[in-house]
Structures are given as C-alpha cells and as structure tokens.
mmCIF file with all atom_site columns, C-alpha atoms in Angstrom:
data_model
loop_
_atom_site.group_PDB
_atom_site.id
_atom_site.type_symbol
_atom_site.label_atom_id
_atom_site.label_alt_id
_atom_site.label_comp_id
_atom_site.label_asym_id
_atom_site.label_entity_id
_atom_site.label_seq_id
_atom_site.pdbx_PDB_ins_code
_atom_site.Cartn_x
_atom_site.Cartn_y
_atom_site.Cartn_z
_atom_site.occupancy
_atom_site.B_iso_or_equiv
_atom_site.pdbx_formal_charge
_atom_site.auth_seq_id
_atom_site.auth_comp_id
_atom_site.auth_asym_id
_atom_site.auth_atom_id
_atom_site.pdbx_PDB_model_num
ATOM 1   C CA . UNK A 1 1   ? 28.724  113.552 41.377 1.00 49.00 ? 822  UNK A CA 1
ATOM 2   C CA . UNK A 1 2   ? 26.683  112.642 44.264 1.00 51.00 ? 823  UNK A CA 1
ATOM 3   C CA . UNK A 1 3   ? 25.358  116.188 44.712 1.00 50.00 ? 824  UNK A CA 1
ATOM 4   C CA . UNK A 1 4   ? 24.396  116.467 41.119 1.00 50.00 ? 825  UNK A CA 1
ATOM 5   C CA . UNK A 1 5   ? 22.582  113.317 41.348 1.00 55.00 ? 826  UNK A CA 1
ATOM 6   C CA . UNK A 1 6   ? 20.649  114.577 44.308 1.00 51.00 ? 827  UNK A CA 1
ATOM 7   C CA . UNK A 1 7   ? 19.843  117.728 42.543 1.00 53.00 ? 828  UNK A CA 1
ATOM 8   C CA . UNK A 1 8   ? 18.707  115.865 39.443 1.00 52.00 ? 829  UNK A CA 1
ATOM 9   C CA . UNK A 1 9   ? 16.389  113.747 41.525 1.00 54.00 ? 830  UNK A CA 1
ATOM 10  C CA . UNK A 1 10  ? 14.980  116.572 43.394 1.00 54.00 ? 831  UNK A CA 1
ATOM 11  C CA . UNK A 1 11  ? 14.035  118.486 40.060 1.00 54.00 ? 832  UNK A CA 1
ATOM 12  C CA . UNK A 1 12  ? 12.334  115.123 38.959 1.00 51.00 ? 833  UNK A CA 1
ATOM 13  C CA . UNK A 1 13  ? 10.146  114.988 42.013 1.00 52.00 ? 834  UNK A CA 1
ATOM 14  C CA . UNK A 1 14  ? 9.518   118.572 41.709 1.00 53.00 ? 835  UNK A CA 1
ATOM 15  C CA . UNK A 1 15  ? 8.389   118.226 38.180 1.00 53.00 ? 836  UNK A CA 1
ATOM 16  C CA . UNK A 1 16  ? 6.086   115.512 39.258 1.00 53.00 ? 837  UNK A CA 1
ATOM 17  C CA . UNK A 1 17  ? 4.412   117.628 41.670 1.00 49.00 ? 838  UNK A CA 1
ATOM 18  C CA . UNK A 1 18  ? 4.227   120.367 39.242 1.00 51.00 ? 839  UNK A CA 1
ATOM 19  C CA . UNK A 1 19  ? 2.296   118.153 36.681 1.00 49.00 ? 840  UNK A CA 1
ATOM 20  C CA . UNK A 1 20  ? -0.624  117.870 39.341 1.00 51.00 ? 841  UNK A CA 1
ATOM 21  C CA . UNK A 1 21  ? -0.760  121.495 40.065 1.00 50.00 ? 842  UNK A CA 1
ATOM 22  C CA . UNK A 1 22  ? -0.413  122.647 36.384 1.00 51.00 ? 843  UNK A CA 1
ATOM 23  C CA . UNK A 1 23  ? -3.525  120.588 35.471 1.00 51.00 ? 844  UNK A CA 1
ATOM 24  C CA . UNK A 1 24  ? -5.708  122.282 38.218 1.00 51.00 ? 845  UNK A CA 1
ATOM 25  C CA . UNK A 1 25  ? -8.866  123.806 37.273 1.00 52.00 ? 846  UNK A CA 1
ATOM 26  C CA . UNK A 1 26  ? -10.640 126.798 38.431 1.00 53.00 ? 847  UNK A CA 1
ATOM 27  C CA . UNK A 1 27  ? -12.250 127.245 41.673 1.00 55.00 ? 848  UNK A CA 1
ATOM 28  C CA . UNK A 1 28  ? -14.862 124.754 42.964 1.00 57.00 ? 849  UNK A CA 1
ATOM 29  C CA . UNK A 1 29  ? -18.420 126.108 43.239 1.00 56.00 ? 850  UNK A CA 1
ATOM 30  C CA . UNK A 1 30  ? -19.248 127.060 46.777 1.00 58.00 ? 851  UNK A CA 1
ATOM 31  C CA . UNK A 1 31  ? -23.023 126.366 46.623 1.00 65.00 ? 852  UNK A CA 1
ATOM 32  C CA . UNK A 1 32  ? -25.482 124.811 44.113 1.00 65.00 ? 853  UNK A CA 1
ATOM 33  C CA . UNK A 1 33  ? -28.965 125.842 43.643 1.00 71.00 ? 854  UNK A CA 1
ATOM 34  C CA . UNK A 1 34  ? -31.708 123.831 41.922 1.00 74.00 ? 855  UNK A CA 1
ATOM 35  C CA . UNK A 1 35  ? -35.187 124.849 41.070 1.00 70.00 ? 856  UNK A CA 1
ATOM 36  C CA . UNK A 1 36  ? -38.217 123.840 38.672 1.00 75.00 ? 857  UNK A CA 1
ATOM 37  C CA . UNK A 1 37  ? -39.371 126.029 36.079 1.00 72.00 ? 858  UNK A CA 1
ATOM 38  C CA . UNK A 1 38  ? -42.332 125.634 33.689 1.00 69.00 ? 859  UNK A CA 1
ATOM 39  C CA . UNK A 1 39  ? -41.931 126.590 29.962 1.00 69.00 ? 860  UNK A CA 1
ATOM 40  C CA . UNK A 1 40  ? -44.431 128.208 27.840 1.00 71.00 ? 861  UNK A CA 1
ATOM 41  C CA . UNK A 1 41  ? -45.710 124.775 26.599 1.00 71.00 ? 862  UNK A CA 1
ATOM 42  C CA . UNK A 1 42  ? -46.403 123.720 30.237 1.00 70.00 ? 863  UNK A CA 1
ATOM 43  C CA . UNK A 1 43  ? -43.466 121.512 30.481 1.00 74.00 ? 864  UNK A CA 1
ATOM 44  C CA . UNK A 1 44  ? -41.523 121.271 33.700 1.00 74.00 ? 865  UNK A CA 1
ATOM 45  C CA . UNK A 1 45  ? -37.857 121.127 33.914 1.00 70.00 ? 866  UNK A CA 1
ATOM 46  C CA . UNK A 1 46  ? -35.083 121.558 36.487 1.00 74.00 ? 867  UNK A CA 1
ATOM 47  C CA . UNK A 1 47  ? -32.521 124.352 36.426 1.00 70.00 ? 868  UNK A CA 1
ATOM 48  C CA . UNK A 1 48  ? -29.412 124.064 38.240 1.00 72.00 ? 869  UNK A CA 1
ATOM 49  C CA . UNK A 1 49  ? -27.376 127.296 39.370 1.00 69.00 ? 870  UNK A CA 1
ATOM 50  C CA . UNK A 1 50  ? -24.051 127.158 40.865 1.00 65.00 ? 871  UNK A CA 1
ATOM 51  C CA . UNK A 1 51  ? -22.290 130.014 42.789 1.00 60.00 ? 872  UNK A CA 1
ATOM 52  C CA . UNK A 1 52  ? -18.707 130.653 43.569 1.00 59.00 ? 873  UNK A CA 1
ATOM 53  C CA . UNK A 1 53  ? -17.969 133.086 46.491 1.00 57.00 ? 874  UNK A CA 1
ATOM 54  C CA . UNK A 1 54  ? -15.157 135.409 45.080 1.00 53.00 ? 875  UNK A CA 1
ATOM 55  C CA . UNK A 1 55  ? -14.002 136.130 48.620 1.00 50.00 ? 876  UNK A CA 1
ATOM 56  C CA . UNK A 1 56  ? -13.747 132.205 49.434 1.00 47.00 ? 877  UNK A CA 1
ATOM 57  C CA . UNK A 1 57  ? -12.092 129.430 47.203 1.00 47.00 ? 878  UNK A CA 1
ATOM 58  C CA . UNK A 1 58  ? -9.529  131.391 45.377 1.00 48.00 ? 879  UNK A CA 1
ATOM 59  C CA . UNK A 1 59  ? -6.776  129.384 43.478 1.00 53.00 ? 880  UNK A CA 1
ATOM 60  C CA . UNK A 1 60  ? -3.500  130.369 41.832 1.00 56.00 ? 881  UNK A CA 1
ATOM 61  C CA . UNK A 1 61  ? -3.560  130.269 38.123 1.00 62.00 ? 882  UNK A CA 1
ATOM 62  C CA . UNK A 1 62  ? -1.932  126.909 37.244 1.00 64.00 ? 883  UNK A CA 1
ATOM 63  C CA . UNK A 1 63  ? 0.636   128.638 34.732 1.00 71.00 ? 884  UNK A CA 1
ATOM 64  C CA . UNK A 1 64  ? 2.112   130.290 37.703 1.00 70.00 ? 885  UNK A CA 1
ATOM 65  C CA . UNK A 1 65  ? 3.343   126.950 39.084 1.00 72.00 ? 886  UNK A CA 1
ATOM 66  C CA . UNK A 1 66  ? 4.777   126.237 35.682 1.00 77.00 ? 887  UNK A CA 1
ATOM 67  C CA . UNK A 1 67  ? 6.677   129.430 35.293 1.00 80.00 ? 888  UNK A CA 1
ATOM 68  C CA . UNK A 1 68  ? 7.761   129.152 39.057 1.00 81.00 ? 889  UNK A CA 1
ATOM 69  C CA . UNK A 1 69  ? 9.445   125.538 38.349 1.00 80.00 ? 890  UNK A CA 1
ATOM 70  C CA . UNK A 1 70  ? 10.819  126.767 34.916 1.00 85.00 ? 891  UNK A CA 1
ATOM 71  C CA . UNK A 1 71  ? 12.487  129.932 36.449 1.00 87.00 ? 892  UNK A CA 1
ATOM 72  C CA . UNK A 1 72  ? 13.726  127.679 39.491 1.00 86.00 ? 893  UNK A CA 1
ATOM 73  C CA . UNK A 1 73  ? 15.319  125.204 37.201 1.00 88.00 ? 894  UNK A CA 1
ATOM 74  C CA . UNK A 1 74  ? 16.907  127.583 34.945 1.00 89.00 ? 895  UNK A CA 1
ATOM 75  C CA . UNK A 1 75  ? 18.374  129.837 37.425 1.00 91.00 ? 896  UNK A CA 1
ATOM 76  C CA . UNK A 1 76  ? 19.481  126.901 39.596 1.00 90.00 ? 897  UNK A CA 1
ATOM 77  C CA . UNK A 1 77  ? 21.370  125.312 36.683 1.00 91.00 ? 898  UNK A CA 1
ATOM 78  C CA . UNK A 1 78  ? 22.914  128.737 35.898 1.00 92.00 ? 899  UNK A CA 1
ATOM 79  C CA . UNK A 1 79  ? 23.930  129.254 39.726 1.00 93.00 ? 900  UNK A CA 1
ATOM 80  C CA . UNK A 1 80  ? 25.429  125.489 39.810 1.00 93.00 ? 901  UNK A CA 1
ATOM 81  C CA . UNK A 1 81  ? 27.449  126.419 36.748 1.00 93.00 ? 902  UNK A CA 1
ATOM 82  C CA . UNK A 1 82  ? 28.746  129.641 38.112 1.00 94.00 ? 903  UNK A CA 1
ATOM 83  C CA . UNK A 1 83  ? 29.612  128.020 41.327 1.00 95.00 ? 904  UNK A CA 1
ATOM 84  C CA . UNK A 1 84  ? 31.312  124.977 39.599 1.00 94.00 ? 905  UNK A CA 1
ATOM 85  C CA . UNK A 1 85  ? 33.497  127.750 37.772 1.00 94.00 ? 906  UNK A CA 1
ATOM 86  C CA . UNK A 1 86  ? 34.304  129.534 40.963 1.00 95.00 ? 907  UNK A CA 1
ATOM 87  C CA . UNK A 1 87  ? 35.393  126.240 42.607 1.00 96.00 ? 908  UNK A CA 1
ATOM 88  C CA . UNK A 1 88  ? 37.399  125.373 39.729 1.00 96.00 ? 909  UNK A CA 1
ATOM 89  C CA . UNK A 1 89  ? 39.471  128.675 40.087 1.00 96.00 ? 910  UNK A CA 1
ATOM 90  C CA . UNK A 1 90  ? 39.572  128.328 43.778 1.00 96.00 ? 911  UNK A CA 1
ATOM 91  C CA . UNK A 1 91  ? 41.246  125.046 43.321 1.00 96.00 ? 912  UNK A CA 1
ATOM 92  C CA . UNK A 1 92  ? 43.920  126.613 41.041 1.00 96.00 ? 913  UNK A CA 1
ATOM 93  C CA . UNK A 1 93  ? 44.307  129.378 43.786 1.00 96.00 ? 914  UNK A CA 1
ATOM 94  C CA . UNK A 1 94  ? 45.244  126.571 46.239 1.00 96.00 ? 915  UNK A CA 1
ATOM 95  C CA . UNK A 1 95  ? 47.513  124.878 43.965 1.00 96.00 ? 916  UNK A CA 1
ATOM 96  C CA . UNK A 1 96  ? 49.488  128.172 43.058 1.00 96.00 ? 917  UNK A CA 1
ATOM 97  C CA . UNK A 1 97  ? 51.451  128.740 46.299 1.00 96.00 ? 918  UNK A CA 1
ATOM 98  C CA . UNK A 1 98  ? 54.624  130.233 44.923 1.00 97.00 ? 919  UNK A CA 1
ATOM 99  C CA . UNK A 1 99  ? 54.767  134.042 44.358 1.00 97.00 ? 920  UNK A CA 1
ATOM 100 C CA . UNK A 1 100 ? 57.010  135.070 41.494 1.00 97.00 ? 921  UNK A CA 1
ATOM 101 C CA . UNK A 1 101 ? 57.626  138.252 39.367 1.00 97.00 ? 922  UNK A CA 1
ATOM 102 C CA . UNK A 1 102 ? 56.485  138.095 35.942 1.00 96.00 ? 923  UNK A CA 1
ATOM 103 C CA . UNK A 1 103 ? 56.559  140.238 32.721 1.00 97.00 ? 924  UNK A CA 1
ATOM 104 C CA . UNK A 1 104 ? 53.339  140.805 31.051 1.00 96.00 ? 925  UNK A CA 1
ATOM 105 C CA . UNK A 1 105 ? 54.014  139.877 27.185 1.00 96.00 ? 926  UNK A CA 1
ATOM 106 C CA . UNK A 1 106 ? 50.277  140.024 26.128 1.00 95.00 ? 927  UNK A CA 1
ATOM 107 C CA . UNK A 1 107 ? 46.952  141.223 27.209 1.00 93.00 ? 928  UNK A CA 1
ATOM 108 C CA . UNK A 1 108 ? 43.790  140.025 25.405 1.00 91.00 ? 929  UNK A CA 1
ATOM 109 C CA . UNK A 1 109 ? 40.110  141.362 25.637 1.00 86.00 ? 930  UNK A CA 1
ATOM 110 C CA . UNK A 1 110 ? 37.227  139.010 25.928 1.00 80.00 ? 931  UNK A CA 1
ATOM 111 C CA . UNK A 1 111 ? 35.311  138.480 22.758 1.00 60.00 ? 932  UNK A CA 1
ATOM 112 C CA . UNK A 1 112 ? 32.066  137.287 24.120 1.00 54.00 ? 933  UNK A CA 1
ATOM 113 C CA . UNK A 1 113 ? 28.900  139.149 24.325 1.00 41.00 ? 934  UNK A CA 1
ATOM 114 C CA . UNK A 1 114 ? 27.807  142.041 22.018 1.00 42.00 ? 935  UNK A CA 1
ATOM 115 C CA . UNK A 1 115 ? 29.746  145.268 21.508 1.00 44.00 ? 936  UNK A CA 1
ATOM 116 C CA . UNK A 1 116 ? 27.599  147.200 24.168 1.00 42.00 ? 937  UNK A CA 1
ATOM 117 C CA . UNK A 1 117 ? 28.133  144.661 26.906 1.00 41.00 ? 938  UNK A CA 1
ATOM 118 C CA . UNK A 1 118 ? 31.810  144.558 26.246 1.00 41.00 ? 939  UNK A CA 1
ATOM 119 C CA . UNK A 1 119 ? 32.078  148.219 26.326 1.00 42.00 ? 940  UNK A CA 1
ATOM 120 C CA . UNK A 1 120 ? 30.661  148.105 29.996 1.00 53.00 ? 941  UNK A CA 1
ATOM 121 C CA . UNK A 1 121 ? 32.105  145.028 31.233 1.00 64.00 ? 942  UNK A CA 1
ATOM 122 C CA . UNK A 1 122 ? 35.339  144.266 29.363 1.00 78.00 ? 943  UNK A CA 1
ATOM 123 C CA . UNK A 1 123 ? 37.153  141.199 30.596 1.00 86.00 ? 944  UNK A CA 1
ATOM 124 C CA . UNK A 1 124 ? 40.804  140.455 30.101 1.00 91.00 ? 945  UNK A CA 1
ATOM 125 C CA . UNK A 1 125 ? 43.355  137.590 30.095 1.00 93.00 ? 946  UNK A CA 1
ATOM 126 C CA . UNK A 1 126 ? 47.258  137.905 30.200 1.00 95.00 ? 947  UNK A CA 1
ATOM 127 C CA . UNK A 1 127 ? 50.365  136.051 29.253 1.00 96.00 ? 948  UNK A CA 1
ATOM 128 C CA . UNK A 1 128 ? 53.280  136.105 31.462 1.00 97.00 ? 949  UNK A CA 1
ATOM 129 C CA . UNK A 1 129 ? 57.073  135.433 31.247 1.00 97.00 ? 950  UNK A CA 1
ATOM 130 C CA . UNK A 1 130 ? 58.797  134.494 34.304 1.00 97.00 ? 951  UNK A CA 1
ATOM 131 C CA . UNK A 1 131 ? 61.730  132.408 35.748 1.00 96.00 ? 952  UNK A CA 1
ATOM 132 C CA . UNK A 1 132 ? 61.313  129.512 38.122 1.00 96.00 ? 953  UNK A CA 1
ATOM 133 C CA . UNK A 1 133 ? 63.971  127.190 39.335 1.00 94.00 ? 954  UNK A CA 1
ATOM 134 C CA . UNK A 1 134 ? 66.324  128.620 36.700 1.00 92.00 ? 955  UNK A CA 1
ATOM 135 C CA . UNK A 1 135 ? 63.812  127.952 33.753 1.00 94.00 ? 956  UNK A CA 1
ATOM 136 C CA . UNK A 1 136 ? 62.460  130.661 31.811 1.00 96.00 ? 957  UNK A CA 1
ATOM 137 C CA . UNK A 1 137 ? 58.589  130.029 31.322 1.00 96.00 ? 958  UNK A CA 1
ATOM 138 C CA . UNK A 1 138 ? 55.818  131.779 29.275 1.00 96.00 ? 959  UNK A CA 1
ATOM 139 C CA . UNK A 1 139 ? 52.196  130.890 30.328 1.00 96.00 ? 960  UNK A CA 1
ATOM 140 C CA . UNK A 1 140 ? 48.679  131.883 30.973 1.00 95.00 ? 961  UNK A CA 1
ATOM 141 C CA . UNK A 1 141 ? 45.493  130.489 32.376 1.00 95.00 ? 962  UNK A CA 1
ATOM 142 C CA . UNK A 1 142 ? 42.096  130.236 30.617 1.00 93.00 ? 963  UNK A CA 1
ATOM 143 C CA . UNK A 1 143 ? 40.236  132.814 32.913 1.00 93.00 ? 964  UNK A CA 1
ATOM 144 C CA . UNK A 1 144 ? 39.085  136.220 31.643 1.00 91.00 ? 965  UNK A CA 1
ATOM 145 C CA . UNK A 1 145 ? 38.430  138.728 34.516 1.00 88.00 ? 966  UNK A CA 1
ATOM 146 C CA . UNK A 1 146 ? 37.812  142.239 34.954 1.00 78.00 ? 967  UNK A CA 1
ATOM 147 C CA . UNK A 1 147 ? 36.338  145.007 37.176 1.00 67.00 ? 968  UNK A CA 1
ATOM 148 C CA . UNK A 1 148 ? 32.807  144.028 38.037 1.00 58.00 ? 969  UNK A CA 1
ATOM 149 C CA . UNK A 1 149 ? 31.385  147.415 38.629 1.00 54.00 ? 970  UNK A CA 1
ATOM 150 C CA . UNK A 1 150 ? 30.588  149.912 35.976 1.00 49.00 ? 971  UNK A CA 1
ATOM 151 C CA . UNK A 1 151 ? 31.963  153.035 37.656 1.00 48.00 ? 972  UNK A CA 1
ATOM 152 C CA . UNK A 1 152 ? 35.372  151.554 38.028 1.00 51.00 ? 973  UNK A CA 1
ATOM 153 C CA . UNK A 1 153 ? 37.949  152.304 35.185 1.00 49.00 ? 974  UNK A CA 1
ATOM 154 C CA . UNK A 1 154 ? 37.660  149.967 32.226 1.00 55.00 ? 975  UNK A CA 1
ATOM 155 C CA . UNK A 1 155 ? 41.434  149.501 31.764 1.00 63.00 ? 976  UNK A CA 1
ATOM 156 C CA . UNK A 1 156 ? 42.702  145.946 32.612 1.00 69.00 ? 977  UNK A CA 1
ATOM 157 C CA . UNK A 1 157 ? 44.500  145.581 35.952 1.00 79.00 ? 978  UNK A CA 1
ATOM 158 C CA . UNK A 1 158 ? 47.502  144.151 34.289 1.00 86.00 ? 979  UNK A CA 1
ATOM 159 C CA . UNK A 1 159 ? 49.337  146.159 31.360 1.00 90.00 ? 980  UNK A CA 1
ATOM 160 C CA . UNK A 1 160 ? 51.446  144.899 28.596 1.00 92.00 ? 981  UNK A CA 1
ATOM 161 C CA . UNK A 1 161 ? 55.065  145.552 29.212 1.00 92.00 ? 982  UNK A CA 1
ATOM 162 C CA . UNK A 1 162 ? 54.850  145.902 32.860 1.00 94.00 ? 983  UNK A CA 1
ATOM 163 C CA . UNK A 1 163 ? 55.964  143.714 35.817 1.00 95.00 ? 984  UNK A CA 1
ATOM 164 C CA . UNK A 1 164 ? 53.497  142.051 38.142 1.00 95.00 ? 985  UNK A CA 1
ATOM 165 C CA . UNK A 1 165 ? 53.388  139.212 40.815 1.00 96.00 ? 986  UNK A CA 1
ATOM 166 C CA . UNK A 1 166 ? 51.775  136.148 39.942 1.00 96.00 ? 987  UNK A CA 1
ATOM 167 C CA . UNK A 1 167 ? 51.190  132.651 41.844 1.00 97.00 ? 988  UNK A CA 1
ATOM 168 C CA . UNK A 1 168 ? 52.302  129.615 40.107 1.00 97.00 ? 989  UNK A CA 1
ATOM 169 C CA . UNK A 1 169 ? 52.184  125.814 41.193 1.00 96.00 ? 990  UNK A CA 1
ATOM 170 C CA . UNK A 1 170 ? 55.351  124.643 42.388 1.00 96.00 ? 991  UNK A CA 1
ATOM 171 C CA . UNK A 1 171 ? 54.510  121.073 40.888 1.00 95.00 ? 992  UNK A CA 1
ATOM 172 C CA . UNK A 1 172 ? 53.362  122.617 37.536 1.00 95.00 ? 993  UNK A CA 1
ATOM 173 C CA . UNK A 1 173 ? 55.195  126.040 36.927 1.00 96.00 ? 994  UNK A CA 1
ATOM 174 C CA . UNK A 1 174 ? 53.003  126.628 33.953 1.00 96.00 ? 995  UNK A CA 1
ATOM 175 C CA . UNK A 1 175 ? 49.725  126.738 36.033 1.00 96.00 ? 996  UNK A CA 1
ATOM 176 C CA . UNK A 1 176 ? 49.150  130.493 36.709 1.00 97.00 ? 997  UNK A CA 1
ATOM 177 C CA . UNK A 1 177 ? 46.869  132.235 39.109 1.00 97.00 ? 998  UNK A CA 1
ATOM 178 C CA . UNK A 1 178 ? 46.737  136.005 38.818 1.00 96.00 ? 999  UNK A CA 1
ATOM 179 C CA . UNK A 1 179 ? 44.592  138.955 39.687 1.00 94.00 ? 1000 UNK A CA 1
ATOM 180 C CA . UNK A 1 180 ? 42.221  138.519 36.602 1.00 93.00 ? 1001 UNK A CA 1
ATOM 181 C CA . UNK A 1 181 ? 41.510  134.931 37.686 1.00 94.00 ? 1002 UNK A CA 1
ATOM 182 C CA . UNK A 1 182 ? 40.773  136.211 41.104 1.00 94.00 ? 1003 UNK A CA 1
ATOM 183 C CA . UNK A 1 183 ? 38.370  138.933 39.592 1.00 91.00 ? 1004 UNK A CA 1
ATOM 184 C CA . UNK A 1 184 ? 36.707  136.063 37.362 1.00 92.00 ? 1005 UNK A CA 1
ATOM 185 C CA . UNK A 1 185 ? 36.383  133.833 40.576 1.00 94.00 ? 1006 UNK A CA 1
ATOM 186 C CA . UNK A 1 186 ? 34.649  136.676 42.581 1.00 92.00 ? 1007 UNK A CA 1
ATOM 187 C CA . UNK A 1 187 ? 32.282  137.420 39.509 1.00 89.00 ? 1008 UNK A CA 1
ATOM 188 C CA . UNK A 1 188 ? 31.343  133.738 39.464 1.00 92.00 ? 1009 UNK A CA 1
ATOM 189 C CA . UNK A 1 189 ? 30.656  133.649 43.013 1.00 93.00 ? 1010 UNK A CA 1
ATOM 190 C CA . UNK A 1 190 ? 28.413  136.888 42.881 1.00 92.00 ? 1011 UNK A CA 1
ATOM 191 C CA . UNK A 1 191 ? 26.558  135.518 40.060 1.00 91.00 ? 1012 UNK A CA 1
ATOM 192 C CA . UNK A 1 192 ? 26.063  132.054 41.483 1.00 92.00 ? 1013 UNK A CA 1
ATOM 193 C CA . UNK A 1 193 ? 24.717  133.479 44.683 1.00 93.00 ? 1014 UNK A CA 1
ATOM 194 C CA . UNK A 1 194 ? 22.285  135.891 42.998 1.00 93.00 ? 1015 UNK A CA 1
ATOM 195 C CA . UNK A 1 195 ? 20.974  133.180 40.708 1.00 92.00 ? 1016 UNK A CA 1
ATOM 196 C CA . UNK A 1 196 ? 20.912  130.702 43.515 1.00 91.00 ? 1017 UNK A CA 1
ATOM 197 C CA . UNK A 1 197 ? 18.770  133.251 45.720 1.00 93.00 ? 1018 UNK A CA 1
ATOM 198 C CA . UNK A 1 198 ? 16.444  133.470 42.618 1.00 91.00 ? 1019 UNK A CA 1
ATOM 199 C CA . UNK A 1 199 ? 15.985  129.688 42.195 1.00 89.00 ? 1020 UNK A CA 1
ATOM 200 C CA . UNK A 1 200 ? 15.366  129.331 45.947 1.00 90.00 ? 1021 UNK A CA 1
ATOM 201 C CA . UNK A 1 201 ? 12.664  132.053 45.999 1.00 88.00 ? 1022 UNK A CA 1
ATOM 202 C CA . UNK A 1 202 ? 11.022  130.301 42.952 1.00 85.00 ? 1023 UNK A CA 1
ATOM 203 C CA . UNK A 1 203 ? 10.685  126.990 44.605 1.00 80.00 ? 1024 UNK A CA 1
ATOM 204 C CA . UNK A 1 204 ? 9.664   128.402 47.747 1.00 83.00 ? 1025 UNK A CA 1
ATOM 205 C CA . UNK A 1 205 ? 6.951   130.417 45.916 1.00 78.00 ? 1026 UNK A CA 1
ATOM 206 C CA . UNK A 1 206 ? 5.774   127.187 44.363 1.00 69.00 ? 1027 UNK A CA 1
ATOM 207 C CA . UNK A 1 207 ? 5.099   125.646 47.740 1.00 73.00 ? 1028 UNK A CA 1
ATOM 208 C CA . UNK A 1 208 ? 3.580   128.364 49.516 1.00 74.00 ? 1029 UNK A CA 1
ATOM 209 C CA . UNK A 1 209 ? 1.433   130.168 47.198 1.00 61.00 ? 1030 UNK A CA 1
#
C-alpha cells in the first residue's frame, strides 16, 4: 500500500508539472524592431516588427508533453497490474512445496480476446485429480497459461487424461501450482517489464526534451 500511495503521489506531482508545460506558448521573439512610417495623408505612425530566429529558441510542441505523460501513466498502470499478478502467482508457488502426481481431468481454453488472437496465443487451465494424505482431491487454480512465442506448438503443455506432476500447498491441498500457472507468471513478468520500460522512457522524455 505504501508503494501504491507513493506511486499515486508521484503521478499527481507529475501532472501538476505537466499543466505548466502543456500551457506553454510558442517561441519568444529573439529581436524586436520599430520604425516610423508616413501614410499617404501625411500621418506618422510607428510600426513594430518581431523576428524569431529559427535556429535559436526552439520549443517542443506542448502536446508532446501531454502525450508523454498519458503514455507514461497508462503503461505504468498496466505494468503495475502485470507485476501484481506475477507476484500473486509467485506467492502461490512458494506455498506449494509438495509435489504430487495428478490425473488431468479437464483442460479449458481461454475465452478472452478475439478469435485471431486466440488462434495465435491460446491459453489453458487444467483441473487435476490427485491424492494427498489419503484424501482424494480434485482442484484447479485460476491462472491460464500457454506458450508465449508464436512458433511453438499451440497444443497445451498438459493433456486431458494424462498424468503430470503438480505442486500443492501442504496447509491447503486444494491450492495448486502447475506449469500453466508458471507460464502465466512468466508472461506477466515479460509484459510488466516491457511496459515498465515504456513508462520510464516516456517520463524521461518528458523531462529531458
């Protein structure tokens, strides 16, 4: 919670700074010249001309700062979410210290995303039946995982009707950590790292440009 509060405070401060930069006008004139002219009726008036040196006072378009902040906030929030999910699975992994053989009773495909995405990056979740301390248990976790790269086979790494090794929590035998959860954790780590780099790059660009 402390880290979340610090992150939100940083965003508020950054938005405050952004408001100043978003309102910036164009470049200031580098020189001003005045002279008098006489119109056809003999009246004298003063003409002021301003000059801007195109090679001098260049300023970044204020909309650039706005987009850098927006991109930084969005990608930063997404990165935080993915890292939160990865840490959540890591905690499950640390709890599940007992390895048991299990029979795969059911394999489910993910139902998120459109058909094109699911045809390329299918994710799976499995239900297992196993015995622990003489008790027959059937359980699953909530995580869908799959092979991350497109060139790898799209079949799940566990198949219905097969025996596999899974890890369970000895204090809560219904808590299951399997290879699919591990794949989901890796996917969250990759996504969180990439989006975090994008967020940092956006905020750095805001300050140095």
